[in-house]
PDB file of C-alpha atoms in Angstrom:
ATOM      1  CA  MET A   1       0.723 -17.210   7.148  1.00  0.00           C
ATOM      2  CA  ALA A   2       3.128 -18.030   4.320  1.00  0.00           C
ATOM      3  CA  GLY A   3       5.695 -15.450   3.358  1.00  0.00           C
ATOM      4  CA  TRP A   4       6.702 -14.169  -0.057  1.00  0.00           C
ATOM      5  CA  SER A   5       8.393 -16.566  -2.445  1.00  0.00           C
ATOM      6  CA  ASN A   6      11.855 -15.633  -3.676  1.00  0.00           C
ATOM      7  CA  GLU A   7      10.419 -15.192  -7.177  1.00  0.00           C
ATOM      8  CA  GLU A   8       7.656 -12.836  -5.968  1.00  0.00           C
ATOM      9  CA  LEU A   9      10.150 -10.714  -4.039  1.00  0.00           C
ATOM     10  CA  ARG A  10      12.536 -10.601  -7.002  1.00  0.00           C
ATOM     11  CA  ARG A  11       9.770  -9.470  -9.351  1.00  0.00           C
ATOM     12  CA  ILE A  12       8.523  -6.800  -6.928  1.00  0.00           C
ATOM     13  CA  ALA A  13      12.063  -5.580  -6.215  1.00  0.00           C
ATOM     14  CA  GLU A  14      12.717  -5.130  -9.935  1.00  0.00           C
ATOM     15  CA  THR A  15       9.543  -3.166 -10.654  1.00  0.00           C
ATOM     16  CA  ASP A  16       8.402   0.333  -9.867  1.00  0.00           C
ATOM     17  CA  ASP A  17       4.658  -0.211 -10.160  1.00  0.00           C
ATOM     18  CA  LEU A  18       3.344  -1.170  -6.714  1.00  0.00           C
ATOM     19  CA  HIS A  19      -0.205  -0.007  -5.986  1.00  0.00           C
ATOM     20  CA  ILE A  20      -1.567  -0.326  -2.465  1.00  0.00           C
ATOM     21  CA  SER A  21      -5.260  -0.596  -1.558  1.00  0.00           C
ATOM     22  CA  PRO A  22      -5.946  -0.912   2.170  1.00  0.00           C
ATOM     23  CA  PHE A  23      -9.511  -1.744   3.121  1.00  0.00           C
ATOM     24  CA  ARG A  24     -11.911   1.127   3.712  1.00  0.00           C
ATOM     25  CA  GLU A  25     -13.775   1.640   7.007  1.00  0.00           C
ATOM     26  CA  ASP A  26     -16.156  -1.270   6.300  1.00  0.00           C
ATOM     27  CA  GLY A  27     -13.238  -3.722   6.270  1.00  0.00           C
ATOM     28  CA  LYS A  28     -14.472  -5.222   2.984  1.00  0.00           C
ATOM     29  CA  THR A  29     -14.176  -2.594   0.258  1.00  0.00           C
ATOM     30  CA  TYR A  30     -10.718  -1.890  -1.126  1.00  0.00           C
ATOM     31  CA  GLY A  31      -9.563   1.706  -1.144  1.00  0.00           C
ATOM     32  CA  THR A  32      -8.483   3.510  -4.287  1.00  0.00           C
ATOM     33  CA  PRO A  33      -5.151   2.062  -5.465  1.00  0.00           C
ATOM     34  CA  THR A  34      -2.281   4.397  -4.632  1.00  0.00           C
ATOM     35  CA  TRP A  35       1.038   4.122  -6.460  1.00  0.00           C
ATOM     36  CA  ILE A  36       3.940   3.985  -4.009  1.00  0.00           C
ATOM     37  CA  TRP A  37       7.597   3.072  -3.906  1.00  0.00           C
ATOM     38  CA  SER A  38       8.505  -0.293  -2.450  1.00  0.00           C
ATOM     39  CA  VAL A  39      11.709  -2.006  -1.416  1.00  0.00           C
ATOM     40  CA  VAL A  40      12.727  -5.503  -0.430  1.00  0.00           C
ATOM     41  CA  VAL A  41      15.005  -6.033   2.558  1.00  0.00           C
ATOM     42  CA  GLY A  42      15.921  -9.651   3.235  1.00  0.00           C
ATOM     43  CA  ASP A  43      12.747 -11.671   2.795  1.00  0.00           C
ATOM     44  CA  SER A  44      10.375  -8.776   3.510  1.00  0.00           C
ATOM     45  CA  LEU A  45       8.578  -6.084   1.506  1.00  0.00           C
ATOM     46  CA  TYR A  46       8.362  -2.510   2.798  1.00  0.00           C
ATOM     47  CA  VAL A  47       6.670   0.703   1.719  1.00  0.00           C
ATOM     48  CA  ARG A  48       6.616   4.244   3.061  1.00  0.00           C
ATOM     49  CA  ALA A  49       4.173   7.112   2.869  1.00  0.00           C
ATOM     50  CA  TYR A  50       5.720  10.132   1.159  1.00  0.00           C
ATOM     51  CA  ASN A  51       3.475  12.429   3.228  1.00  0.00           C
ATOM     52  CA  GLY A  52       4.189  10.578   6.441  1.00  0.00           C
ATOM     53  CA  GLN A  53       1.599   9.411   8.926  1.00  0.00           C
ATOM     54  CA  ARG A  54      -0.978  11.912   7.608  1.00  0.00           C
ATOM     55  CA  SER A  55      -1.177   9.985   4.336  1.00  0.00           C
ATOM     56  CA  SER A  56      -4.661   8.546   3.838  1.00  0.00           C
ATOM     57  CA  TRP A  57      -3.457   5.165   2.589  1.00  0.00           C
ATOM     58  CA  TYR A  58      -1.075   4.882   5.567  1.00  0.00           C
ATOM     59  CA  GLN A  59      -3.844   5.686   8.049  1.00  0.00           C
ATOM     60  CA  ALA A  60      -6.117   3.080   6.432  1.00  0.00           C
ATOM     61  CA  ALA A  61      -3.344   0.461   6.384  1.00  0.00           C
ATOM     62  CA  VAL A  62      -2.572   0.965  10.077  1.00  0.00           C
ATOM     63  CA  LYS A  63      -6.235   0.951  11.084  1.00  0.00           C
ATOM     64  CA  GLN A  64      -7.523  -1.872   8.876  1.00  0.00           C
ATOM     65  CA  ARG A  65      -4.294  -3.907   8.850  1.00  0.00           C
ATOM     66  CA  ALA A  66      -5.235  -5.578   5.546  1.00  0.00           C
ATOM     67  CA  GLY A  67      -6.002  -4.978   1.895  1.00  0.00           C
ATOM     68  CA  ARG A  68      -4.280  -5.814  -1.348  1.00  0.00           C
ATOM     69  CA  ILE A  69      -1.421  -4.769  -3.547  1.00  0.00           C
ATOM     70  CA  THR A  70      -0.815  -4.977  -7.262  1.00  0.00           C
ATOM     71  CA  ALA A  71       2.792  -5.175  -8.400  1.00  0.00           C
ATOM     72  CA  ALA A  72       4.830  -6.811 -11.146  1.00  0.00           C
ATOM     73  CA  GLY A  73       1.677  -8.199 -12.767  1.00  0.00           C
ATOM     74  CA  MET A  74       0.501  -9.818  -9.506  1.00  0.00           C
ATOM     75  CA  THR A  75      -2.460  -8.968  -7.286  1.00  0.00           C
ATOM     76  CA  LYS A  76      -2.051 -10.178  -3.702  1.00  0.00           C
ATOM     77  CA  GLU A  77      -4.216 -10.086  -0.599  1.00  0.00           C
ATOM     78  CA  VAL A  78      -1.964  -8.737   2.148  1.00  0.00           C
ATOM     79  CA  VAL A  79      -1.643  -7.636   5.743  1.00  0.00           C
ATOM     80  CA  PHE A  80       0.084  -4.456   6.869  1.00  0.00           C
ATOM     81  CA  GLU A  81       2.296  -4.009   9.906  1.00  0.00           C
ATOM     82  CA  PRO A  82       3.785  -0.639  10.907  1.00  0.00           C
ATOM     83  CA  VAL A  83       7.494  -0.874  11.678  1.00  0.00           C
ATOM     84  CA  ASP A  84      10.068   1.280  13.380  1.00  0.00           C
ATOM     85  CA  GLY A  85      13.498   0.886  14.881  1.00  0.00           C
ATOM     86  CA  SER A  86      16.841   0.008  13.356  1.00  0.00           C
ATOM     87  CA  ILE A  87      15.332  -1.886  10.392  1.00  0.00           C
ATOM     88  CA  ASN A  88      14.667   1.586   8.964  1.00  0.00           C
ATOM     89  CA  ASP A  89      18.403   2.013   8.346  1.00  0.00           C
ATOM     90  CA  TRP A  90      18.352  -1.065   6.076  1.00  0.00           C
ATOM     91  CA  ILE A  91      15.183   0.198   4.409  1.00  0.00           C
ATOM     92  CA  ASP A  92      16.841   3.589   3.801  1.00  0.00           C
ATOM     93  CA  ASP A  93      19.747   1.791   2.110  1.00  0.00           C
ATOM     94  CA  ALA A  94      17.329  -0.176  -0.088  1.00  0.00           C
ATOM     95  CA  TYR A  95      15.550   3.049  -1.122  1.00  0.00           C
ATOM     96  CA  ARG A  96      18.911   4.681  -1.911  1.00  0.00           C
ATOM     97  CA  GLU A  97      19.885   1.755  -4.126  1.00  0.00           C
ATOM     98  CA  LYS A  98      16.575   1.300  -5.950  1.00  0.00           C
ATOM     99  CA  TYR A  99      15.683   4.963  -6.438  1.00  0.00           C
ATOM    100  CA  LYS A 100      19.106   6.615  -6.716  1.00  0.00           C
ATOM    101  CA  GLY A 101      18.977   9.738  -8.826  1.00  0.00           C
ATOM    102  CA  SER A 102      15.318  10.468  -8.083  1.00  0.00           C
ATOM    103  CA  PRO A 103      14.523  13.979  -6.833  1.00  0.00           C
ATOM    104  CA  TYR A 104      12.069  12.363  -4.369  1.00  0.00           C
ATOM    105  CA  LEU A 105      14.611  10.107  -2.669  1.00  0.00           C
ATOM    106  CA  SER A 106      15.503  12.523   0.138  1.00  0.00           C
ATOM    107  CA  SER A 107      11.817  12.769   1.101  1.00  0.00           C
ATOM    108  CA  MET A 108      11.467   8.977   1.200  1.00  0.00           C
ATOM    109  CA  ILE A 109      14.345   8.582   3.647  1.00  0.00           C
ATOM    110  CA  SER A 110      13.349  11.585   5.768  1.00  0.00           C
ATOM    111  CA  PRO A 111      12.132  11.237   9.380  1.00  0.00           C
ATOM    112  CA  ARG A 112       8.577  11.994   8.173  1.00  0.00           C
ATOM    113  CA  ALA A 113       8.509   9.032   5.749  1.00  0.00           C
ATOM    114  CA  ARG A 114      10.495   6.746   8.087  1.00  0.00           C
ATOM    115  CA  ALA A 115       7.752   7.244  10.693  1.00  0.00           C
ATOM    116  CA  ALA A 116       5.253   5.871   8.146  1.00  0.00           C
ATOM    117  CA  THR A 117       7.021   2.629   7.205  1.00  0.00           C
ATOM    118  CA  VAL A 118       4.875  -0.444   6.649  1.00  0.00           C
ATOM    119  CA  LYS A 119       5.805  -4.086   6.202  1.00  0.00           C
ATOM    120  CA  ILE A 120       3.574  -5.917   3.715  1.00  0.00           C
ATOM    121  CA  MET A 121       3.001  -9.654   4.069  1.00  0.00           C
ATOM    122  CA  PRO A 122       0.814 -11.996   1.996  1.00  0.00           C
ATOM    123  CA  ARG A 123      -2.271 -13.372   3.741  1.00  0.00           C
TER     124      ARG A 123
END
């Protein structure tokens, strides 16, 4: 599986328009696109569920492990991988930098959202 190109990551990092669509139960039909915040850390793309692990898109992403995203004028078929551990500190820093000044920032770096962190990779 090839990773993101530097150009793709740059474009996604600079935009605020990522929509995520994990597959539905049938594993073929894309779910309703959900607008979410995204950040780039190193050569990887991460997202978090504002409502934590109860979020419907998060549950679908963890269960189906695949779907697609639309961001920065690109539509990509992707795989999803839940993450935890110390990488979340770097992800918190990326959220602080990209979304500083937003009234929603504290929720996105809270334990609830950290527990629903997903790495997105092209497939």
